Short mmCIF file of C-alpha atoms in Angstrom, two decimals:
data_model
loop_
_atom_site.label_atom_id
_atom_site.label_comp_id
_atom_site.label_asym_id
_atom_site.label_seq_id
_atom_site.Cartn_x
_atom_site.Cartn_y
_atom_site.Cartn_z
CA MET A 275 -46.20 -49.81 26.08
CA ILE A 276 -48.88 -48.31 28.30
CA GLN A 277 -52.37 -49.02 27.02
CA SER A 278 -55.64 -48.92 28.90
CA PRO A 279 -58.95 -50.25 27.57
CA ALA A 280 -60.71 -47.77 29.87
CA ILE A 281 -59.15 -44.94 27.83
CA SER A 282 -60.40 -46.36 24.53
CA GLN A 283 -63.27 -44.41 23.05
CA VAL A 284 -65.99 -45.64 20.70
CA ILE A 285 -67.20 -42.80 18.51
CA GLY A 286 -69.85 -43.81 16.03
CA ARG A 287 -68.45 -46.70 14.03
CA TYR A 288 -64.85 -46.03 15.12
CA ALA A 289 -62.91 -47.31 18.13
CA LEU A 290 -59.98 -45.07 19.14
CA THR A 291 -57.35 -46.80 21.26
CA PRO A 292 -54.38 -44.67 22.37
CA ALA A 293 -51.12 -45.96 23.80
CA ALA A 294 -47.93 -44.43 25.20
CA ALA A 295 -44.43 -45.90 25.14
CA MET A 296 -41.38 -44.78 27.09
CA THR A 297 -38.29 -43.88 25.06
CA ALA A 298 -34.68 -44.49 26.08
CA SER A 299 -34.46 -40.85 27.21
CA GLY A 300 -37.40 -41.26 29.62
CA SER A 301 -39.94 -39.29 27.61
CA TYR A 302 -43.05 -40.81 26.02
CA THR A 303 -44.30 -41.25 22.47
CA ALA A 304 -47.95 -41.53 21.43
CA THR A 305 -49.61 -44.14 19.23
CA LEU A 306 -53.25 -44.37 18.17
CA SER A 307 -55.28 -47.19 16.64
CA ILE A 308 -58.48 -46.26 14.79
CA ARG A 309 -60.57 -49.36 14.11
CA SER A 310 -63.78 -49.66 12.13
CA GLY A 311 -65.92 -52.63 11.18
CA LYS A 312 -66.20 -56.03 12.83
CA GLY A 313 -64.76 -59.47 12.32
CA SER A 314 -63.22 -60.17 8.92
CA CYS A 315 -64.55 -56.83 7.63
CA SER A 316 -62.63 -54.74 10.17
CA HIS A 317 -60.04 -52.15 9.26
CA ASP A 318 -57.39 -50.78 11.61
CA ARG A 319 -55.15 -47.76 11.06
CA VAL A 320 -52.26 -47.19 13.43
CA PHE A 321 -50.65 -43.77 13.80
CA ARG A 322 -47.34 -43.06 15.54
CA PHE A 323 -46.74 -39.43 16.43
CA ILE A 324 -43.45 -37.52 16.45
CA PRO A 325 -43.80 -35.23 19.52
CA LEU A 326 -42.34 -36.43 22.82
CA PHE A 327 -44.22 -36.04 26.11
CA ARG A 328 -43.28 -35.85 29.79
CA SER A 329 -45.98 -38.27 30.93
CA PRO A 330 -47.95 -41.19 29.48
CA ALA A 331 -51.19 -39.32 30.24
CA ALA A 332 -50.09 -36.37 28.06
CA ALA A 333 -49.16 -38.72 25.21
CA ILE A 334 -52.51 -40.52 25.42
CA ARG A 335 -54.43 -37.23 25.52
CA TYR A 336 -52.57 -36.04 22.41
CA ALA A 337 -53.31 -39.29 20.55
CA ILE A 338 -57.06 -39.02 21.28
CA GLU A 339 -57.10 -35.36 20.18
CA GLN A 340 -55.36 -36.29 16.93
CA GLY A 341 -57.81 -39.14 16.33
CA LYS A 342 -60.80 -36.85 16.78
CA SER A 343 -59.20 -34.34 14.44
CA TYR A 344 -58.57 -37.08 11.86
CA LEU A 345 -62.26 -38.07 12.06
CA HIS A 346 -63.29 -34.38 11.91
CA LEU A 347 -64.98 -34.54 15.33
CA PRO A 348 -65.17 -31.74 17.92
CA ASP A 349 -63.09 -32.10 21.11
#
């Protein structure tokens, strides 16, 4: 799994952390964690997306776009 803390984005009270994973066919899938709260009051939702991508950068970009859409934020 390719994950970079530098790519994580904090938007308001949410932390969006995308990740990309290589499949057996050599393409990439996208995953996104949306975290809110701190400590024992934190909540984390993890989304795994169906589309396949040619590069990890494309998968990570897609995950961030989907997270912003989920939070109803502009691009």
